[in-house]
Amino acid sequence: MTNPIQAVRGMNDILPSETRLWQHVENMLQEVLHSYGYDEIRLPIVEKTELFKRTIGEATDIVEKEMYTFADRNDENLTLRPEGTAGCVRAGIEHGLLYNQVQRLWYHGSYFRYERPQKGRYRQFHQCGAEVFGVATPDADAELILLSARIFAKLGLGPYVTLQVNSLGSVEARSDYRKHLVDYLTTHQTQLDTDSQRRLTTNPLRILDSKNPAMQELIANAPKLTDHLDTESKEHFATLQHFLKNANIDFIVNPCLVRGLDYYTKTVFEWVTNELGAQGTVCAGGRYDGLVAQLGGKPTPALGFAIGMERLILMLQQVHKAPTRAHAHIYLMTDSDATFQKGLEIANALRDEFPRLCILQHTGGGNLKNQFKKADKSGARFAIIIGEQELANQTAAIKFLRETTPQQTVSWLEVPAFLSRHLEKHLVE
RNA sequence: GUGGAUGUAACUCAGUUGGUAGAGUCCCGGAUUGUGAUUCCGGUUGUCGCGGGUUCGAGCCCCGUCAUUCACCCCA
């Protein structure tokens, strides 16, 4: 045997034992988003590199060292998308979706970042994102957060997540604050750890987010972003909190919450959990009022969030013990070419009659004992046996695999009626 | 990019100071030539991640490498 080729590091196969759960989560997300009036948009996986450099920020880790970037055959510089907002805004501008209108969009797909894989963090990962364009007022922020809260509630994850919110203020207020913070930190430079020394020039706001216990006192005494907010942002943030309280959404204001991407303004929020080890953020988002104009569109306020699908799935697997296997409902067995042929006919007739049923017809030969073993494993409630005897009599033997009711023999024509009598209603409607 | 842990059967894992590769589950056959999940009997699991080195001899010791995993960094 030659050496088997393995998957690329950090890029995972989602196996049949997991896809049920993925489908369940995806269906639920789609349902909730639709119920809030969001429309799906499907976007390319590859964009021009320039798009991400201009939106995410040239000095961020994502752009500096985590992008899968390559030149195509025409020497165009392209990148596998590391996040969704940039492409969504690009498409919105390109197709005139953002001009003088309110637009609610959602999307779902694969993203790529070249990082060391870890629990809840992979090189190819999946996000489900939602974006709202054209609303400047904090009611949109509130609605978006409520939508995310509904998703966690519907998945039964409410008790395991907490909502953190903060406001970064306007672009001007933020850069003003940044100056104050850098001044403060520079005077205490000797107390900074090596990571923070580096961040002092690249991304000083992130120092507030440091996990190093030795840094906490220094951070606690640092100038507060809240004290440097512009009046409009303050009011915006206050109104948002008011809406959230009245909607009975629990949240905590975390003044140290700083998102990693450059384009955020005013509201930022994260849903975090303790169930995932170091990767606690399962959903994150915020407002980015400047981005549309920055990419050449008419100035348009906007906001959105993204959910990390792998993290959501990991949480569900950890918190509930979700059944993940598909169950057959009926296992159909035969014992010769002629009976197999008849079995195909009967199975297809049943599929016409009951589209929801999963009918597994045995293939691969073997005696009946063997076939019954497989039938048992399939999870089916009924085994339908078409042997030579049944073929001659135009009947089917139907055995109850999960209860002690004795096996019955019914004519071919009566099989559908038998099943509608005995199977759960939702399967045979 | 940095640090720790782990790679033995399809799966979960043993493997003694270095001396012929093990168990359970699964799978297959039989007890029951047309009836499963229980029971009993029998059987197949293998480049011990890969490549070097030390040794009479390496799953075990040494070096390298790849992968997985956890954490840092960063982020969903």
Coordinates of C-alpha atoms (C1' of nucleotides) in Angstrom, one line a residue:
Chain A
M1 CA 0.0 0.0 0.0
T2 CA 1.3 3.4 -0.9
N3 CA 1.3 6.2 1.7
P4 CA -2.2 7.5 2.1
I5 CA -2.6 11.2 1.5
Q6 CA -3.9 13.1 4.5
A7 CA -6.1 16.1 4.7
V8 CA -4.3 19.5 4.8
R9 CA -3.5 20.5 8.3
G10 CA -6.3 22.3 10.1
M11 CA -8.8 21.4 7.4
N12 CA -11.3 18.9 8.7
D13 CA -13.6 16.4 7.1
I14 CA -17.1 16.6 8.6
L15 CA -18.1 13.0 8.9
P16 CA -21.5 11.3 8.5
S17 CA -21.7 11.0 12.3
E18 CA -21.7 14.8 12.5
T19 CA -23.5 16.0 9.5
R20 CA -26.9 15.5 11.1
L21 CA -26.1 18.0 13.8
W22 CA -24.7 20.4 11.3
Q23 CA -27.8 20.2 9.2
H24 CA -30.0 20.7 12.2
V25 CA -28.0 23.8 13.2
E26 CA -28.0 25.2 9.7
N27 CA -31.7 24.7 9.3
M28 CA -32.4 26.4 12.6
L29 CA -30.2 29.4 11.7
Q30 CA -31.9 29.8 8.4
E31 CA -35.3 29.6 10.1
V32 CA -34.5 32.3 12.7
L33 CA -32.8 34.6 10.1
H34 CA -35.8 34.3 7.8
S35 CA -38.2 35.0 10.7
Y36 CA -36.4 38.3 11.1
G37 CA -36.6 39.2 7.4
Y38 CA -33.1 38.4 6.4
D39 CA -32.3 37.3 2.9
E40 CA -29.5 34.9 2.0
I41 CA -26.6 36.1 -0.1
R42 CA -24.0 33.7 -1.5
L43 CA -20.6 35.1 -2.1
P44 CA -17.3 33.9 -3.7
I45 CA -14.7 32.2 -1.6
V46 CA -11.9 34.0 -3.4
E47 CA -11.6 37.8 -3.5
K48 CA -8.9 40.3 -4.5
T49 CA -6.3 40.5 -1.8
E50 CA -6.7 44.3 -1.8
L51 CA -10.2 44.0 -0.4
F52 CA -9.1 42.4 2.8
K53 CA -6.1 44.7 3.2
R54 CA -8.3 47.7 3.0
T55 CA -11.1 46.5 5.3
I56 CA -9.6 44.3 8.0
G57 CA -6.5 46.5 8.4
E58 CA -3.0 46.3 7.1
A59 CA -1.5 45.9 10.6
T60 CA -3.7 43.1 11.9
D61 CA -2.5 39.6 12.3
I62 CA -5.1 38.3 9.9
V63 CA -3.7 40.4 7.0
E64 CA 0.0 40.2 8.1
K65 CA 0.4 36.5 8.5
E66 CA -2.9 34.5 8.3
M67 CA -4.2 34.9 4.8
Y68 CA -4.0 32.2 2.1
T69 CA -2.9 34.5 -0.7
F70 CA -1.8 33.5 -4.2
A71 CA -1.3 34.8 -7.7
D72 CA -3.6 33.3 -10.3
R73 CA -2.5 32.5 -13.8
N74 CA -3.1 36.1 -14.8
D75 CA -0.9 37.3 -11.9
E76 CA -3.8 38.7 -10.1
N77 CA -3.3 38.8 -6.4
L78 CA -6.1 36.8 -4.8
T79 CA -7.0 35.6 -1.3
L80 CA -9.2 32.9 0.2
R81 CA -11.6 34.9 2.3
P82 CA -10.6 35.1 6.0
E83 CA -13.9 36.6 7.0
G84 CA -17.3 37.5 5.5
T85 CA -18.1 41.2 6.0
A86 CA -15.6 42.5 3.4
G87 CA -17.0 40.4 0.6
C88 CA -20.6 41.1 1.6
V89 CA -20.0 44.9 1.5
R90 CA -18.1 44.6 -1.8
A91 CA -21.0 42.7 -3.4
G92 CA -23.6 45.1 -1.9
I93 CA -21.9 48.1 -3.4
E94 CA -21.2 46.3 -6.7
H95 CA -24.9 45.4 -7.2
G96 CA -26.4 48.5 -5.8
L97 CA -28.0 46.7 -2.8
L98 CA -27.0 49.3 -0.3
Y99 CA -28.1 52.5 -2.0
N100 CA -30.9 54.4 -0.1
Q101 CA -32.4 51.3 1.4
V102 CA -32.4 49.0 4.4
Q103 CA -30.9 45.7 3.6
R104 CA -30.8 42.6 5.9
L105 CA -28.5 39.9 4.6
W106 CA -27.2 36.6 5.9
Y107 CA -24.7 34.1 4.6
H108 CA -23.0 30.9 5.5
G109 CA -19.8 29.2 4.3
S110 CA -16.1 28.4 4.6
Y111 CA -13.3 30.8 5.7
F112 CA -9.6 30.3 5.8
R113 CA -6.9 31.5 8.1
Y114 CA -3.4 30.2 8.4
E115 CA -3.1 29.7 12.2
R116 CA -2.0 26.9 14.4
P117 CA -5.0 24.7 14.8
Q118 CA -6.5 24.3 18.3
K119 CA -9.8 23.4 19.9
G120 CA -12.4 25.5 18.2
R121 CA -9.9 27.0 15.7
Y122 CA -9.1 25.6 12.3
R123 CA -7.5 26.7 9.1
Q124 CA -10.7 26.1 7.2
F125 CA -13.7 27.0 9.4
H126 CA -17.3 27.9 8.9
Q127 CA -19.2 31.0 9.8
C128 CA -22.8 32.1 9.6
G129 CA -23.0 35.9 9.4
A130 CA -25.8 38.5 9.3
E131 CA -25.4 42.1 8.2
V132 CA -27.8 45.1 8.3
F133 CA -27.2 48.1 6.1
G134 CA -28.7 51.5 6.1
V135 CA -29.8 52.0 9.7
A136 CA -27.8 54.4 11.9
T137 CA -29.9 54.2 15.0
P138 CA -29.3 51.9 18.0
D139 CA -32.6 50.1 17.5
A140 CA -30.9 48.1 14.7
D141 CA -28.1 47.2 17.1
A142 CA -30.7 46.0 19.6
E143 CA -32.6 44.0 17.0
L144 CA -29.4 42.3 15.8
I145 CA -28.4 41.3 19.3
L146 CA -31.9 40.0 20.0
L147 CA -31.6 37.9 16.9
S148 CA -28.4 36.4 18.0
A149 CA -29.9 35.8 21.5
R150 CA -32.8 33.9 19.9
I151 CA -30.4 31.6 18.1
F152 CA -28.7 30.6 21.3
A153 CA -32.0 30.2 23.1
K154 CA -33.4 28.0 20.3
L155 CA -30.4 25.7 20.5
G156 CA -30.8 25.4 24.2
L157 CA -27.4 27.2 24.8
G158 CA -28.8 30.1 26.7
P159 CA -27.4 29.0 30.1
Y160 CA -23.9 28.5 28.6
V161 CA -23.3 31.8 27.0
T162 CA -23.0 35.4 28.2
L163 CA -23.3 38.6 26.2
Q164 CA -20.6 41.2 26.5
V165 CA -21.1 44.7 24.9
N166 CA -18.9 47.8 24.6
S167 CA -18.7 50.9 22.5
L168 CA -15.6 51.9 20.6
G169 CA -17.0 55.3 19.6
S170 CA -16.5 57.2 16.4
V171 CA -13.3 56.9 14.4
E172 CA -12.2 60.2 15.8
A173 CA -13.0 59.4 19.4
R174 CA -11.2 56.1 19.1
S175 CA -8.0 57.6 17.7
D176 CA -8.1 60.3 20.3
Y177 CA -8.4 57.7 23.0
R178 CA -5.7 55.7 21.4
K179 CA -3.3 58.6 21.9
H180 CA -4.1 58.8 25.6
L181 CA -3.7 55.1 26.1
V182 CA -0.3 54.9 24.3
D183 CA 0.9 57.9 26.4
Y184 CA -0.2 56.1 29.6
L185 CA 1.3 52.8 28.6
T186 CA 4.6 54.4 27.4
T187 CA 5.1 55.9 30.8
H188 CA 4.7 52.5 32.3
Q189 CA 6.6 50.7 29.6
T190 CA 8.7 48.7 32.0
Q191 CA 5.7 46.9 33.4
L192 CA 4.5 45.7 30.0
D193 CA 5.1 42.1 29.1
T194 CA 6.8 41.3 25.7
D195 CA 3.5 40.7 23.9
S196 CA 2.2 44.1 25.0
Q197 CA 5.4 45.9 24.2
R198 CA 4.9 44.7 20.6
R199 CA 1.2 45.6 20.6
L200 CA 2.0 49.1 21.8
T201 CA 2.9 50.0 18.2
T202 CA 0.7 47.5 16.3
N203 CA -2.6 47.5 18.2
P204 CA -2.5 49.2 21.6
L205 CA -6.2 48.7 22.3
R206 CA -5.7 45.0 22.4
I207 CA -3.4 45.3 25.4
L208 CA -6.6 45.9 27.4
D209 CA -7.6 42.4 26.5
S210 CA -4.4 40.8 27.8
K211 CA -4.9 37.6 29.8
N212 CA -1.6 38.1 31.7
P213 CA -2.5 38.4 35.4
A214 CA 0.6 40.6 36.0
M215 CA -0.9 43.1 33.6
Q216 CA -4.3 43.4 35.2
E217 CA -3.5 46.3 37.7
L218 CA -1.9 48.3 35.0
I219 CA -4.9 47.8 32.7
A220 CA -7.3 48.6 35.5
N221 CA -5.7 52.0 36.0
A222 CA -5.4 52.8 32.3
P223 CA -7.6 55.6 30.9
K224 CA -11.0 54.3 30.0
L225 CA -12.4 54.2 26.5
T226 CA -15.8 55.1 28.0
D227 CA -14.5 58.4 29.2
H228 CA -13.3 59.4 25.8
L229 CA -16.4 58.6 23.8
D230 CA -18.0 61.3 21.7
T231 CA -21.5 62.4 22.8
E232 CA -23.3 60.8 20.0
S233 CA -21.7 57.4 20.6
K234 CA -22.4 57.7 24.3
E235 CA -26.1 58.3 23.6
H236 CA -26.2 55.5 21.1
F237 CA -24.7 53.1 23.6
A238 CA -27.0 54.2 26.4
T239 CA -30.1 53.7 24.2
L240 CA -28.9 50.3 23.1
Q241 CA -28.5 49.2 26.8
H242 CA -31.9 50.6 27.5
F243 CA -33.4 48.5 24.7
L244 CA -31.6 45.4 25.8
K245 CA -32.7 45.7 29.4
N246 CA -36.3 46.2 28.4
A247 CA -36.1 43.1 26.2
N248 CA -34.8 41.1 29.2
I249 CA -31.5 40.4 27.6
D250 CA -28.8 39.9 30.2
F251 CA -25.5 41.5 29.3
I252 CA -22.4 42.9 30.8
V253 CA -20.5 46.0 29.7
N254 CA -16.9 45.0 29.2
P255 CA -14.8 48.2 28.7
C256 CA -11.9 46.0 27.6
L257 CA -13.8 44.4 24.7
V258 CA -12.0 45.4 21.6
R259 CA -12.6 43.7 18.3
G260 CA -9.6 42.7 16.3
L261 CA -10.7 44.1 13.0
D262 CA -10.1 47.8 12.2
Y263 CA -13.5 48.6 10.8
Y264 CA -15.6 48.6 13.9
T265 CA -17.2 51.7 15.3
K266 CA -19.5 52.3 18.2
T267 CA -21.2 49.1 19.3
V268 CA -19.2 45.9 19.5
F269 CA -20.4 42.7 21.2
E270 CA -19.5 39.1 21.8
W271 CA -21.2 36.0 23.0
V272 CA -18.7 34.0 25.1
T273 CA -18.7 30.6 26.8
N274 CA -16.6 28.7 29.3
E275 CA -17.4 25.4 27.5
L276 CA -14.7 25.7 24.8
G277 CA -11.4 26.2 26.7
A278 CA -9.4 29.0 25.3
Q279 CA -11.6 29.8 22.3
G280 CA -14.5 31.3 24.3
T281 CA -16.0 33.6 21.6
V282 CA -18.7 31.8 19.7
C283 CA -20.4 34.8 18.1
A284 CA -19.0 38.3 17.6
G285 CA -20.0 41.5 15.8
G286 CA -20.6 45.2 15.9
R287 CA -21.2 48.3 13.9
Y288 CA -19.0 49.4 11.1
D289 CA -20.5 52.7 9.9
G290 CA -17.4 53.8 7.9
L291 CA -16.7 50.7 5.9
V292 CA -19.1 51.1 3.0
A293 CA -17.8 54.5 2.2
Q294 CA -14.3 53.3 2.7
L295 CA -14.8 50.7 -0.1
G296 CA -16.2 53.3 -2.5
G297 CA -19.9 53.2 -1.7
K298 CA -22.1 56.0 -0.6
P299 CA -21.7 56.5 3.1
T300 CA -24.0 53.8 4.7
P301 CA -24.3 52.8 8.3
A302 CA -24.0 49.1 8.8
L303 CA -23.6 46.4 11.4
G304 CA -23.4 42.6 11.7
F305 CA -22.2 39.6 13.4
A306 CA -20.7 36.2 12.7
I307 CA -21.1 32.9 14.5
G308 CA -18.3 30.4 14.5
M309 CA -20.0 27.2 13.4
E310 CA -17.4 24.7 14.6
R311 CA -17.6 26.4 18.1
L312 CA -21.3 26.2 18.1
I313 CA -21.3 22.6 17.1
L314 CA -18.6 21.8 19.7
M315 CA -20.8 23.4 22.4
L316 CA -23.8 21.5 21.4
Q317 CA -21.9 18.2 21.4
Q318 CA -20.5 19.0 24.8
V319 CA -23.7 20.4 26.4
H320 CA -26.3 18.0 25.0
K321 CA -25.7 14.5 23.9
A322 CA -27.4 15.0 20.6
P323 CA -28.2 11.8 18.6
T324 CA -26.2 12.0 15.4
R325 CA -27.1 8.9 13.4
A326 CA -29.6 8.7 10.7
H327 CA -32.1 5.9 11.3
A328 CA -33.6 3.8 8.7
H329 CA -37.3 3.2 9.2
I330 CA -37.6 0.0 7.1
Y331 CA -35.1 -2.6 6.2
L332 CA -36.1 -4.6 3.2
M333 CA -34.5 -8.0 2.6
T334 CA -34.6 -10.6 -0.2
D335 CA -32.8 -13.9 -0.9
S336 CA -32.5 -14.2 -4.7
D337 CA -32.2 -12.2 -7.9
A338 CA -35.9 -12.5 -8.6
T339 CA -37.0 -11.5 -5.1
F340 CA -34.4 -8.6 -5.1
Q341 CA -36.0 -7.4 -8.3
K342 CA -39.4 -7.4 -6.7
G343 CA -38.0 -5.7 -3.6
L344 CA -36.8 -2.8 -5.7
E345 CA -40.3 -2.4 -7.1
I346 CA -41.9 -2.5 -3.7
A347 CA -39.4 -0.2 -2.1
N348 CA -39.8 2.4 -4.8
A349 CA -43.6 2.2 -4.6
L350 CA -43.3 2.9 -0.9
R351 CA -41.0 5.8 -1.5
D352 CA -43.6 7.3 -3.9
E353 CA -46.3 6.8 -1.3
F354 CA -44.2 8.0 1.8
P355 CA -41.5 10.4 0.7
R356 CA -40.3 10.9 4.3
L357 CA -39.6 7.2 5.0
C358 CA -36.0 6.0 4.9
I359 CA -36.1 2.6 3.3
L360 CA -32.9 0.6 3.3
Q361 CA -32.9 -2.3 0.9
H362 CA -30.3 -5.0 1.6
T363 CA -27.6 -5.5 -1.0
G364 CA -24.5 -7.7 -0.9
G365 CA -26.2 -11.0 -0.5
G366 CA -25.8 -13.2 2.6
N367 CA -28.3 -15.3 4.4
L368 CA -31.3 -14.0 6.2
K369 CA -29.6 -14.2 9.6
N370 CA -27.0 -11.9 8.3
Q371 CA -29.6 -9.6 6.9
F372 CA -31.5 -9.4 10.1
K373 CA -28.3 -8.4 11.9
K374 CA -27.9 -5.5 9.5
A375 CA -31.6 -4.7 9.9
D376 CA -31.2 -4.5 13.6
K377 CA -28.1 -2.2 13.3
S378 CA -29.9 0.1 10.8
G379 CA -32.3 1.1 13.6
A380 CA -35.3 0.2 11.5
R381 CA -38.5 -0.5 13.2
F382 CA -39.7 -3.0 10.6
A383 CA -38.1 -5.6 8.4
I384 CA -39.9 -6.5 5.2
I385 CA -39.0 -9.9 3.9
I386 CA -39.6 -10.9 0.3
G387 CA -38.5 -14.6 0.0
E388 CA -39.3 -17.1 -2.7
Q389 CA -42.5 -18.1 -0.7
E390 CA -43.7 -14.5 -0.5
L391 CA -42.9 -13.9 -4.2
A392 CA -45.0 -16.9 -5.1
N393 CA -47.9 -15.7 -2.9
Q394 CA -47.5 -12.0 -3.8
T395 CA -47.1 -11.2 -0.1
A396 CA -44.5 -9.6 2.2
A397 CA -43.5 -10.8 5.6
I398 CA -43.3 -7.8 8.0
K399 CA -41.4 -8.3 11.3
F400 CA -41.5 -5.9 14.2
L401 CA -37.9 -5.4 15.2
R402 CA -38.5 -3.2 18.3
E403 CA -41.5 -4.8 19.9
T404 CA -42.8 -8.3 20.7
T405 CA -45.8 -8.1 18.3
P406 CA -45.6 -11.2 16.1
Q407 CA -44.5 -11.1 12.5
Q408 CA -47.3 -10.6 10.0
T409 CA -47.8 -11.5 6.4
V410 CA -49.7 -9.1 4.2
S411 CA -50.3 -8.9 0.5
W412 CA -48.2 -6.4 -1.6
L413 CA -51.2 -4.1 -2.0
E414 CA -51.7 -3.9 1.7
V415 CA -48.2 -3.0 2.7
P416 CA -48.8 0.8 2.5
A417 CA -51.9 0.6 4.6
F418 CA -50.1 -1.6 7.1
L419 CA -47.3 1.0 7.4
S420 CA -49.7 4.0 7.8
R421 CA -51.4 2.2 10.6
H422 CA -48.1 1.4 12.5
L423 CA -45.6 4.1 11.8
E424 CA -45.7 7.6 13.5
K425 CA -47.9 10.0 11.7
H426 CA -45.3 12.5 10.6
L427 CA -43.5 9.8 8.6
V428 CA -46.4 8.6 6.6
E429 CA -48.4 11.8 5.9
Chain B
rG1 C1' 5.7 31.8 14.9
rU2 C1' 6.5 29.8 20.6
rG3 C1' 5.8 25.9 24.5
rG4 C1' 3.8 21.1 26.6
rA5 C1' 1.4 16.2 25.8
rU6 C1' 0.3 12.2 22.5
rG7 C1' 0.9 8.7 17.9
rU8 C1' 0.3 0.4 18.8
rA9 C1' -6.0 -3.5 14.9
rA10 C1' -11.7 -0.1 11.9
rC11 C1' -12.6 2.0 17.4
rU12 C1' -11.1 2.5 22.9
rC13 C1' -6.6 1.2 25.0
rA14 C1' -2.7 -2.4 27.6
rG15 C1' 2.4 -3.6 26.6
rU16 C1' 7.2 -5.0 32.9
rU17 C1' 15.1 -2.7 33.3
rG18 C1' 15.1 -3.6 25.6
rG19 C1' 13.9 -10.4 24.4
rU20 C1' 8.2 -13.8 19.2
rA21 C1' 2.3 -8.0 19.1
rG22 C1' -2.1 -8.1 23.5
rA23 C1' -7.4 -7.2 25.5
rG24 C1' -12.3 -5.4 24.9
rU25 C1' -15.5 -3.5 21.1
rC26 C1' -16.5 -4.3 15.9
rC27 C1' -16.4 -7.7 11.7
rC28 C1' -17.0 -12.9 9.8
rG29 C1' -18.5 -18.2 10.5
rG30 C1' -21.0 -21.9 13.4
rA31 C1' -24.6 -23.7 17.5
rU32 C1' -30.2 -22.5 14.6
rU33 C1' -29.8 -25.1 5.9
rG34 C1' -36.2 -18.5 6.4
rU35 C1' -35.5 -14.6 11.5
rG36 C1' -31.8 -9.7 14.7
rA37 C1' -30.3 -7.3 19.4
rU38 C1' -29.0 -11.8 24.6
rU39 C1' -25.9 -16.5 25.3
rC40 C1' -22.1 -20.2 23.8
rC41 C1' -17.9 -21.9 20.4
rG42 C1' -14.4 -20.6 16.6
rG43 C1' -11.8 -17.0 13.2
rU44 C1' -9.3 -12.3 10.7
rU45 C1' -7.5 -7.9 12.5
rG46 C1' -1.1 -4.9 12.6
rU47 C1' 4.5 -1.1 7.4
rC48 C1' 3.7 -0.4 16.4
rG49 C1' 3.0 7.5 12.4
rC50 C1' 7.4 7.9 9.0
rG51 C1' 13.0 8.0 8.4
rG52 C1' 17.6 7.3 10.6
rG53 C1' 20.8 5.8 14.9
rU54 C1' 22.5 2.7 19.3
rU55 C1' 22.1 -2.8 20.2
rC56 C1' 23.1 -9.7 19.1
rG57 C1' 18.0 -7.9 19.5
rA58 C1' 13.9 -1.7 19.6
rG59 C1' 6.7 -0.8 20.3
rC60 C1' 10.2 0.6 24.5
rC61 C1' 16.5 4.2 24.3
rC62 C1' 18.6 8.5 21.1
rC63 C1' 18.1 12.1 16.8
rG64 C1' 15.1 14.0 12.9
rU65 C1' 10.4 14.4 10.7
rC66 C1' 5.0 14.3 10.0
rA67 C1' 0.4 14.3 12.3
rU68 C1' -3.0 15.0 16.4
rU69 C1' -4.0 17.7 20.7
rC70 C1' -3.8 21.6 24.6
rA71 C1' -2.1 26.4 25.7
rC72 C1' 0.4 31.3 24.1
rC73 C1' -0.2 34.8 20.1
rC74 C1' -4.6 35.9 17.3
rC75 C1' -9.5 35.2 16.3
rA76 C1' -15.5 33.1 14.9

